[in-house]
Amino acid sequence: MFGKIGAPEILLILVVLVLLFGAKRLPGMARSLGQSLRILKSETKAMRDRDTDEEDTAAAASTPEIVEGTRLAAATASTPKIVSGSH
């Protein structure tokens, strides 16, 4: 029943809207609708970004830290080595 909306149906809906609200109020209503959709879009994007940041933070917290090789080598080079007396 509602699956096929063509040009005549859309035109009828527009005529009814003009009769109900008047031609002067329709641009303001369309502008308000557009602003609302922009705000909704930006908020949903911010929520998605926040969720991905939280997932990245949780993943980083669960992985062990990697020790840099240069620090490890410098720490082992400064430790004294025990050499046996028999040559």
PDB file of N, CA and C in Angstrom:
ATOM      1  N   MET A   1       0.817  -1.182   0.000  1.00  0.00           N
ATOM      2  CA  MET A   1       0.000   0.000   0.000  1.00  0.00           C
ATOM      3  C   MET A   1       0.871   1.261   0.000  1.00  0.00           C
ATOM      4  N   PHE A   2       1.883   1.328   0.910  1.00  0.00           N
ATOM      5  CA  PHE A   2       2.727   2.510   0.996  1.00  0.00           C
ATOM      6  C   PHE A   2       4.037   2.337   0.240  1.00  0.00           C
ATOM      7  N   GLY A   3       4.235   1.221  -0.412  1.00  0.00           N
ATOM      8  CA  GLY A   3       5.501   0.920  -1.066  1.00  0.00           C
ATOM      9  C   GLY A   3       5.773   1.746  -2.306  1.00  0.00           C
ATOM     10  N   LYS A   4       4.751   2.221  -2.972  1.00  0.00           N
ATOM     11  CA  LYS A   4       4.963   2.944  -4.223  1.00  0.00           C
ATOM     12  C   LYS A   4       4.459   4.379  -4.093  1.00  0.00           C
ATOM     13  N   ILE A   5       5.358   5.258  -3.693  1.00  0.00           N
ATOM     14  CA  ILE A   5       5.021   6.677  -3.618  1.00  0.00           C
ATOM     15  C   ILE A   5       5.673   7.345  -4.814  1.00  0.00           C
ATOM     16  N   GLY A   6       4.868   7.873  -5.688  1.00  0.00           N
ATOM     17  CA  GLY A   6       5.368   8.501  -6.901  1.00  0.00           C
ATOM     18  C   GLY A   6       5.219  10.008  -6.857  1.00  0.00           C
ATOM     19  N   ALA A   7       5.386  10.624  -8.016  1.00  0.00           N
ATOM     20  CA  ALA A   7       5.308  12.075  -8.130  1.00  0.00           C
ATOM     21  C   ALA A   7       3.918  12.621  -7.776  1.00  0.00           C
ATOM     22  N   PRO A   8       2.807  11.991  -8.218  1.00  0.00           N
ATOM     23  CA  PRO A   8       1.489  12.547  -7.854  1.00  0.00           C
ATOM     24  C   PRO A   8       1.232  12.548  -6.344  1.00  0.00           C
ATOM     25  N   GLU A   9       1.690  11.506  -5.658  1.00  0.00           N
ATOM     26  CA  GLU A   9       1.478  11.441  -4.208  1.00  0.00           C
ATOM     27  C   GLU A   9       2.297  12.505  -3.478  1.00  0.00           C
ATOM     28  N   ILE A  10       3.540  12.700  -3.927  1.00  0.00           N
ATOM     29  CA  ILE A  10       4.396  13.715  -3.302  1.00  0.00           C
ATOM     30  C   ILE A  10       3.811  15.107  -3.545  1.00  0.00           C
ATOM     31  N   LEU A  11       3.320  15.351  -4.734  1.00  0.00           N
ATOM     32  CA  LEU A  11       2.704  16.637  -5.059  1.00  0.00           C
ATOM     33  C   LEU A  11       1.478  16.884  -4.186  1.00  0.00           C
ATOM     34  N   LEU A  12       0.666  15.865  -3.974  1.00  0.00           N
ATOM     35  CA  LEU A  12      -0.510  15.988  -3.111  1.00  0.00           C
ATOM     36  C   LEU A  12      -0.105  16.310  -1.675  1.00  0.00           C
ATOM     37  N   ILE A  13       0.939  15.661  -1.189  1.00  0.00           N
ATOM     38  CA  ILE A  13       1.425  15.927   0.176  1.00  0.00           C
ATOM     39  C   ILE A  13       1.900  17.371   0.295  1.00  0.00           C
ATOM     40  N   LEU A  14       2.624  17.873  -0.719  1.00  0.00           N
ATOM     41  CA  LEU A  14       3.093  19.260  -0.697  1.00  0.00           C
ATOM     42  C   LEU A  14       1.946  20.250  -0.706  1.00  0.00           C
ATOM     43  N   VAL A  15       0.903  19.982  -1.486  1.00  0.00           N
ATOM     44  CA  VAL A  15      -0.269  20.861  -1.529  1.00  0.00           C
ATOM     45  C   VAL A  15      -0.952  20.892  -0.166  1.00  0.00           C
ATOM     46  N   VAL A  16      -1.087  19.747   0.463  1.00  0.00           N
ATOM     47  CA  VAL A  16      -1.711  19.684   1.784  1.00  0.00           C
ATOM     48  C   VAL A  16      -0.869  20.459   2.801  1.00  0.00           C
ATOM     49  N   LEU A  17       0.465  20.335   2.737  1.00  0.00           N
ATOM     50  CA  LEU A  17       1.336  21.075   3.649  1.00  0.00           C
ATOM     51  C   LEU A  17       1.206  22.576   3.455  1.00  0.00           C
ATOM     52  N   VAL A  18       1.134  23.019   2.212  1.00  0.00           N
ATOM     53  CA  VAL A  18       0.978  24.452   1.947  1.00  0.00           C
ATOM     54  C   VAL A  18      -0.361  24.948   2.477  1.00  0.00           C
ATOM     55  N   LEU A  19      -1.400  24.159   2.298  1.00  0.00           N
ATOM     56  CA  LEU A  19      -2.720  24.570   2.806  1.00  0.00           C
ATOM     57  C   LEU A  19      -2.759  24.597   4.326  1.00  0.00           C
ATOM     58  N   LEU A  20      -2.088  23.660   4.980  1.00  0.00           N
ATOM     59  CA  LEU A  20      -2.113  23.608   6.443  1.00  0.00           C
ATOM     60  C   LEU A  20      -1.258  24.694   7.089  1.00  0.00           C
ATOM     61  N   PHE A  21      -0.046  24.869   6.608  1.00  0.00           N
ATOM     62  CA  PHE A  21       0.892  25.757   7.284  1.00  0.00           C
ATOM     63  C   PHE A  21       1.086  27.101   6.597  1.00  0.00           C
ATOM     64  N   GLY A  22       0.747  27.219   5.357  1.00  0.00           N
ATOM     65  CA  GLY A  22       0.953  28.463   4.627  1.00  0.00           C
ATOM     66  C   GLY A  22       2.327  28.471   3.961  1.00  0.00           C
ATOM     67  N   ALA A  23       2.402  29.186   2.862  1.00  0.00           N
ATOM     68  CA  ALA A  23       3.633  29.207   2.069  1.00  0.00           C
ATOM     69  C   ALA A  23       4.761  29.949   2.774  1.00  0.00           C
ATOM     70  N   LYS A  24       4.425  30.892   3.645  1.00  0.00           N
ATOM     71  CA  LYS A  24       5.458  31.680   4.329  1.00  0.00           C
ATOM     72  C   LYS A  24       6.169  30.888   5.429  1.00  0.00           C
ATOM     73  N   ARG A  25       5.493  29.948   6.041  1.00  0.00           N
ATOM     74  CA  ARG A  25       6.092  29.200   7.156  1.00  0.00           C
ATOM     75  C   ARG A  25       6.877  27.981   6.700  1.00  0.00           C
ATOM     76  N   LEU A  26       6.643  27.478   5.504  1.00  0.00           N
ATOM     77  CA  LEU A  26       7.316  26.257   5.047  1.00  0.00           C
ATOM     78  C   LEU A  26       8.839  26.384   4.951  1.00  0.00           C
ATOM     79  N   PRO A  27       9.411  27.486   4.423  1.00  0.00           N
ATOM     80  CA  PRO A  27      10.879  27.574   4.390  1.00  0.00           C
ATOM     81  C   PRO A  27      11.515  27.575   5.784  1.00  0.00           C
ATOM     82  N   GLY A  28      10.869  28.233   6.725  1.00  0.00           N
ATOM     83  CA  GLY A  28      11.387  28.236   8.104  1.00  0.00           C
ATOM     84  C   GLY A  28      11.333  26.851   8.725  1.00  0.00           C
ATOM     85  N   MET A  29      10.269  26.131   8.441  1.00  0.00           N
ATOM     86  CA  MET A  29      10.150  24.772   8.970  1.00  0.00           C
ATOM     87  C   MET A  29      11.205  23.858   8.344  1.00  0.00           C
ATOM     88  N   ALA A  30      11.429  24.013   7.047  1.00  0.00           N
ATOM     89  CA  ALA A  30      12.449  23.200   6.379  1.00  0.00           C
ATOM     90  C   ALA A  30      13.842  23.529   6.915  1.00  0.00           C
ATOM     91  N   ARG A  31      14.108  24.811   7.183  1.00  0.00           N
ATOM     92  CA  ARG A  31      15.390  25.227   7.739  1.00  0.00           C
ATOM     93  C   ARG A  31      15.595  24.616   9.132  1.00  0.00           C
ATOM     94  N   SER A  32      14.572  24.651   9.950  1.00  0.00           N
ATOM     95  CA  SER A  32      14.648  24.072  11.292  1.00  0.00           C
ATOM     96  C   SER A  32      14.883  22.566  11.228  1.00  0.00           C
ATOM     97  N   LEU A  33      14.209  21.916  10.297  1.00  0.00           N
ATOM     98  CA  LEU A  33      14.402  20.479  10.130  1.00  0.00           C
ATOM     99  C   LEU A  33      15.842  20.168   9.707  1.00  0.00           C
ATOM    100  N   GLY A  34      16.379  20.970   8.797  1.00  0.00           N
ATOM    101  CA  GLY A  34      17.762  20.775   8.356  1.00  0.00           C
ATOM    102  C   GLY A  34      18.756  20.974   9.478  1.00  0.00           C
ATOM    103  N   GLN A  35      18.548  21.999  10.309  1.00  0.00           N
ATOM    104  CA  GLN A  35      19.434  22.235  11.454  1.00  0.00           C
ATOM    105  C   GLN A  35      19.355  21.089  12.450  1.00  0.00           C
ATOM    106  N   SER A  36      18.160  20.595  12.675  1.00  0.00           N
ATOM    107  CA  SER A  36      17.996  19.471  13.607  1.00  0.00           C
ATOM    108  C   SER A  36      18.717  18.231  13.096  1.00  0.00           C
ATOM    109  N   LEU A  37      18.619  17.977  11.792  1.00  0.00           N
ATOM    110  CA  LEU A  37      19.301  16.815  11.217  1.00  0.00           C
ATOM    111  C   LEU A  37      20.816  16.968  11.299  1.00  0.00           C
ATOM    112  N   ARG A  38      21.339  18.200  11.081  1.00  0.00           N
ATOM    113  CA  ARG A  38      22.778  18.433  11.200  1.00  0.00           C
ATOM    114  C   ARG A  38      23.266  18.193  12.621  1.00  0.00           C
ATOM    115  N   ILE A  39      22.499  18.663  13.607  1.00  0.00           N
ATOM    116  CA  ILE A  39      22.866  18.458  15.007  1.00  0.00           C
ATOM    117  C   ILE A  39      22.841  16.976  15.343  1.00  0.00           C
ATOM    118  N   LEU A  40      21.818  16.274  14.899  1.00  0.00           N
ATOM    119  CA  LEU A  40      21.719  14.840  15.148  1.00  0.00           C
ATOM    120  C   LEU A  40      22.907  14.098  14.533  1.00  0.00           C
ATOM    121  N   LYS A  41      23.263  14.467  13.311  1.00  0.00           N
ATOM    122  CA  LYS A  41      24.384  13.823  12.626  1.00  0.00           C
ATOM    123  C   LYS A  41      25.692  14.074  13.363  1.00  0.00           C
ATOM    124  N   SER A  42      25.933  15.308  13.803  1.00  0.00           N
ATOM    125  CA  SER A  42      27.182  15.607  14.507  1.00  0.00           C
ATOM    126  C   SER A  42      27.248  14.899  15.865  1.00  0.00           C
ATOM    127  N   GLU A  43      26.124  14.801  16.549  1.00  0.00           N
ATOM    128  CA  GLU A  43      26.111  14.118  17.846  1.00  0.00           C
ATOM    129  C   GLU A  43      26.350  12.616  17.689  1.00  0.00           C
ATOM    130  N   THR A  44      25.742  11.997  16.691  1.00  0.00           N
ATOM    131  CA  THR A  44      25.972  10.567  16.493  1.00  0.00           C
ATOM    132  C   THR A  44      27.417  10.305  16.090  1.00  0.00           C
ATOM    133  N   LYS A  45      28.020  11.199  15.310  1.00  0.00           N
ATOM    134  CA  LYS A  45      29.433  11.056  14.935  1.00  0.00           C
ATOM    135  C   LYS A  45      30.312  11.182  16.173  1.00  0.00           C
ATOM    136  N   ALA A  46      29.995  12.132  17.042  1.00  0.00           N
ATOM    137  CA  ALA A  46      30.766  12.311  18.272  1.00  0.00           C
ATOM    138  C   ALA A  46      30.642  11.079  19.170  1.00  0.00           C
ATOM    139  N   MET A  47      29.463  10.492  19.229  1.00  0.00           N
ATOM    140  CA  MET A  47      29.283   9.292  20.046  1.00  0.00           C
ATOM    141  C   MET A  47      30.088   8.130  19.482  1.00  0.00           C
ATOM    142  N   ARG A  48      30.099   7.978  18.133  1.00  0.00           N
ATOM    143  CA  ARG A  48      30.890   6.908  17.516  1.00  0.00           C
ATOM    144  C   ARG A  48      32.378   7.114  17.771  1.00  0.00           C
ATOM    145  N   ASP A  49      32.843   8.355  17.660  1.00  0.00           N
ATOM    146  CA  ASP A  49      34.253   8.654  17.907  1.00  0.00           C
ATOM    147  C   ASP A  49      34.624   8.370  19.361  1.00  0.00           C
ATOM    148  N   ARG A  50      33.743   8.722  20.280  1.00  0.00           N
ATOM    149  CA  ARG A  50      33.994   8.481  21.700  1.00  0.00           C
ATOM    150  C   ARG A  50      34.059   6.984  21.988  1.00  0.00           C
ATOM    151  N   ASP A  51      33.177   6.216  21.351  1.00  0.00           N
ATOM    152  CA  ASP A  51      33.191   4.763  21.541  1.00  0.00           C
ATOM    153  C   ASP A  51      34.474   4.145  21.014  1.00  0.00           C
ATOM    154  N   THR A  52      34.948   4.577  19.860  1.00  0.00           N
ATOM    155  CA  THR A  52      36.182   4.019  19.309  1.00  0.00           C
ATOM    156  C   THR A  52      37.379   4.421  20.159  1.00  0.00           C
ATOM    157  N   ASP A  53      37.373   5.655  20.723  1.00  0.00           N
ATOM    158  CA  ASP A  53      38.459   6.074  21.603  1.00  0.00           C
ATOM    159  C   ASP A  53      38.483   5.216  22.867  1.00  0.00           C
ATOM    160  N   GLU A  54      37.313   4.927  23.425  1.00  0.00           N
ATOM    161  CA  GLU A  54      37.243   4.092  24.626  1.00  0.00           C
ATOM    162  C   GLU A  54      37.708   2.674  24.327  1.00  0.00           C
ATOM    163  N   GLU A  55      37.358   2.144  23.158  1.00  0.00           N
ATOM    164  CA  GLU A  55      37.801   0.800  22.784  1.00  0.00           C
ATOM    165  C   GLU A  55      39.316   0.768  22.607  1.00  0.00           C
ATOM    166  N   ASP A  56      39.886   1.806  21.992  1.00  0.00           N
ATOM    167  CA  ASP A  56      41.337   1.874  21.814  1.00  0.00           C
ATOM    168  C   ASP A  56      42.044   1.967  23.151  1.00  0.00           C
ATOM    169  N   THR A  57      41.489   2.745  24.077  1.00  0.00           N
ATOM    170  CA  THR A  57      42.083   2.887  25.401  1.00  0.00           C
ATOM    171  C   THR A  57      42.018   1.570  26.154  1.00  0.00           C
ATOM    172  N   ALA A  58      40.904   0.875  26.066  1.00  0.00           N
ATOM    173  CA  ALA A  58      40.760  -0.409  26.753  1.00  0.00           C
ATOM    174  C   ALA A  58      41.708  -1.441  26.153  1.00  0.00           C
ATOM    175  N   ALA A  59      41.878  -1.439  24.845  1.00  0.00           N
ATOM    176  CA  ALA A  59      42.788  -2.385  24.201  1.00  0.00           C
ATOM    177  C   ALA A  59      44.231  -2.078  24.576  1.00  0.00           C
ATOM    178  N   ALA A  60      44.586  -0.804  24.663  1.00  0.00           N
ATOM    179  CA  ALA A  60      45.952  -0.429  25.028  1.00  0.00           C
ATOM    180  C   ALA A  60      46.243  -0.793  26.484  1.00  0.00           C
ATOM    181  N   ALA A  61      45.249  -0.688  27.346  1.00  0.00           N
ATOM    182  CA  ALA A  61      45.454  -1.013  28.754  1.00  0.00           C
ATOM    183  C   ALA A  61      45.612  -2.514  28.961  1.00  0.00           C
ATOM    184  N   SER A  62      45.031  -3.324  28.099  1.00  0.00           N
ATOM    185  CA  SER A  62      45.097  -4.766  28.286  1.00  0.00           C
ATOM    186  C   SER A  62      46.353  -5.388  27.684  1.00  0.00           C
ATOM    187  N   THR A  63      47.083  -4.660  26.830  1.00  0.00           N
ATOM    188  CA  THR A  63      48.305  -5.203  26.234  1.00  0.00           C
ATOM    189  C   THR A  63      49.503  -4.821  27.086  1.00  0.00           C
ATOM    190  N   PRO A  64      50.471  -5.732  27.246  1.00  0.00           N
ATOM    191  CA  PRO A  64      51.653  -5.409  28.047  1.00  0.00           C
ATOM    192  C   PRO A  64      52.541  -4.407  27.310  1.00  0.00           C
ATOM    193  N   GLU A  65      53.282  -3.617  28.089  1.00  0.00           N
ATOM    194  CA  GLU A  65      54.171  -2.640  27.476  1.00  0.00           C
ATOM    195  C   GLU A  65      55.425  -3.330  26.964  1.00  0.00           C
ATOM    196  N   ILE A  66      55.952  -2.832  25.883  1.00  0.00           N
ATOM    197  CA  ILE A  66      57.167  -3.384  25.286  1.00  0.00           C
ATOM    198  C   ILE A  66      58.344  -2.553  25.758  1.00  0.00           C
ATOM    199  N   VAL A  67      59.355  -3.234  26.287  1.00  0.00           N
ATOM    200  CA  VAL A  67      60.554  -2.551  26.756  1.00  0.00           C
ATOM    201  C   VAL A  67      61.455  -2.304  25.564  1.00  0.00           C
ATOM    202  N   GLU A  68      61.961  -1.075  25.464  1.00  0.00           N
ATOM    203  CA  GLU A  68      62.837  -0.746  24.356  1.00  0.00           C
ATOM    204  C   GLU A  68      64.150  -1.500  24.492  1.00  0.00           C
ATOM    205  N   GLY A  69      64.699  -1.972  23.375  1.00  0.00           N
ATOM    206  CA  GLY A  69      65.926  -2.746  23.373  1.00  0.00           C
ATOM    207  C   GLY A  69      67.132  -1.957  23.823  1.00  0.00           C
ATOM    208  N   THR A  70      67.192  -0.665  23.537  1.00  0.00           N
ATOM    209  CA  THR A  70      68.355   0.127  23.922  1.00  0.00           C
ATOM    210  C   THR A  70      68.417   0.318  25.420  1.00  0.00           C
ATOM    211  N   ARG A  71      67.307   0.492  26.051  1.00  0.00           N
ATOM    212  CA  ARG A  71      67.318   0.639  27.510  1.00  0.00           C
ATOM    213  C   ARG A  71      67.735  -0.665  28.175  1.00  0.00           C
ATOM    214  N   LEU A  72      67.244  -1.762  27.658  1.00  0.00           N
ATOM    215  CA  LEU A  72      67.586  -3.055  28.225  1.00  0.00           C
ATOM    216  C   LEU A  72      69.068  -3.352  28.039  1.00  0.00           C
ATOM    217  N   ALA A  73      69.610  -3.042  26.872  1.00  0.00           N
ATOM    218  CA  ALA A  73      71.034  -3.282  26.610  1.00  0.00           C
ATOM    219  C   ALA A  73      71.896  -2.386  27.481  1.00  0.00           C
ATOM    220  N   ALA A  74      71.518  -1.154  27.685  1.00  0.00           N
ATOM    221  CA  ALA A  74      72.293  -0.243  28.518  1.00  0.00           C
ATOM    222  C   ALA A  74      72.271  -0.700  29.969  1.00  0.00           C
ATOM    223  N   ALA A  75      71.161  -1.240  30.417  1.00  0.00           N
ATOM    224  CA  ALA A  75      71.072  -1.701  31.800  1.00  0.00           C
ATOM    225  C   ALA A  75      71.924  -2.938  32.018  1.00  0.00           C
ATOM    226  N   THR A  76      72.003  -3.838  31.062  1.00  0.00           N
ATOM    227  CA  THR A  76      72.805  -5.043  31.239  1.00  0.00           C
ATOM    228  C   THR A  76      74.290  -4.757  31.050  1.00  0.00           C
ATOM    229  N   ALA A  77      74.663  -3.733  30.272  1.00  0.00           N
ATOM    230  CA  ALA A  77      76.076  -3.412  30.059  1.00  0.00           C
ATOM    231  C   ALA A  77      76.698  -2.810  31.304  1.00  0.00           C
ATOM    232  N   SER A  78      75.930  -2.145  32.122  1.00  0.00           N
ATOM    233  CA  SER A  78      76.486  -1.502  33.306  1.00  0.00           C
ATOM    234  C   SER A  78      76.622  -2.449  34.493  1.00  0.00           C
ATOM    235  N   THR A  79      76.062  -3.641  34.416  1.00  0.00           N
ATOM    236  CA  THR A  79      76.168  -4.585  35.531  1.00  0.00           C
ATOM    237  C   THR A  79      77.513  -5.294  35.464  1.00  0.00           C
ATOM    238  N   PRO A  80      78.163  -5.490  36.594  1.00  0.00           N
ATOM    239  CA  PRO A  80      79.479  -6.142  36.598  1.00  0.00           C
ATOM    240  C   PRO A  80      79.343  -7.629  36.271  1.00  0.00           C
ATOM    241  N   LYS A  81      80.336  -8.142  35.537  1.00  0.00           N
ATOM    242  CA  LYS A  81      80.328  -9.545  35.179  1.00  0.00           C
ATOM    243  C   LYS A  81      81.336 -10.274  36.071  1.00  0.00           C
ATOM    244  N   ILE A  82      80.992 -11.463  36.470  1.00  0.00           N
ATOM    245  CA  ILE A  82      81.871 -12.256  37.312  1.00  0.00           C
ATOM    246  C   ILE A  82      82.703 -13.153  36.393  1.00  0.00           C
ATOM    247  N   VAL A  83      84.008 -13.034  36.533  1.00  0.00           N
ATOM    248  CA  VAL A  83      84.913 -13.816  35.707  1.00  0.00           C
ATOM    249  C   VAL A  83      85.632 -14.797  36.614  1.00  0.00           C
ATOM    250  N   SER A  84      85.699 -16.037  36.202  1.00  0.00           N
ATOM    251  CA  SER A  84      86.351 -17.045  37.038  1.00  0.00           C
ATOM    252  C   SER A  84      87.876 -16.836  36.986  1.00  0.00           C
ATOM    253  N   GLY A  85      88.582 -17.240  38.029  1.00  0.00           N
ATOM    254  CA  GLY A  85      90.018 -17.017  38.162  1.00  0.00           C
ATOM    255  C   GLY A  85      90.872 -18.000  37.372  1.00  0.00           C
ATOM    256  N   SER A  86      90.370 -19.054  36.860  1.00  0.00           N
ATOM    257  CA  SER A  86      91.193 -20.032  36.164  1.00  0.00           C
ATOM    258  C   SER A  86      91.186 -19.781  34.675  1.00  0.00           C
ATOM    259  N   HIS A  87      92.399 -19.430  34.117  1.00  0.00           N
ATOM    260  CA  HIS A  87      92.537 -19.253  32.671  1.00  0.00           C
ATOM    261  C   HIS A  87      93.409 -20.289  32.110  1.00  0.00           C
TER     262      HIS A  87
END
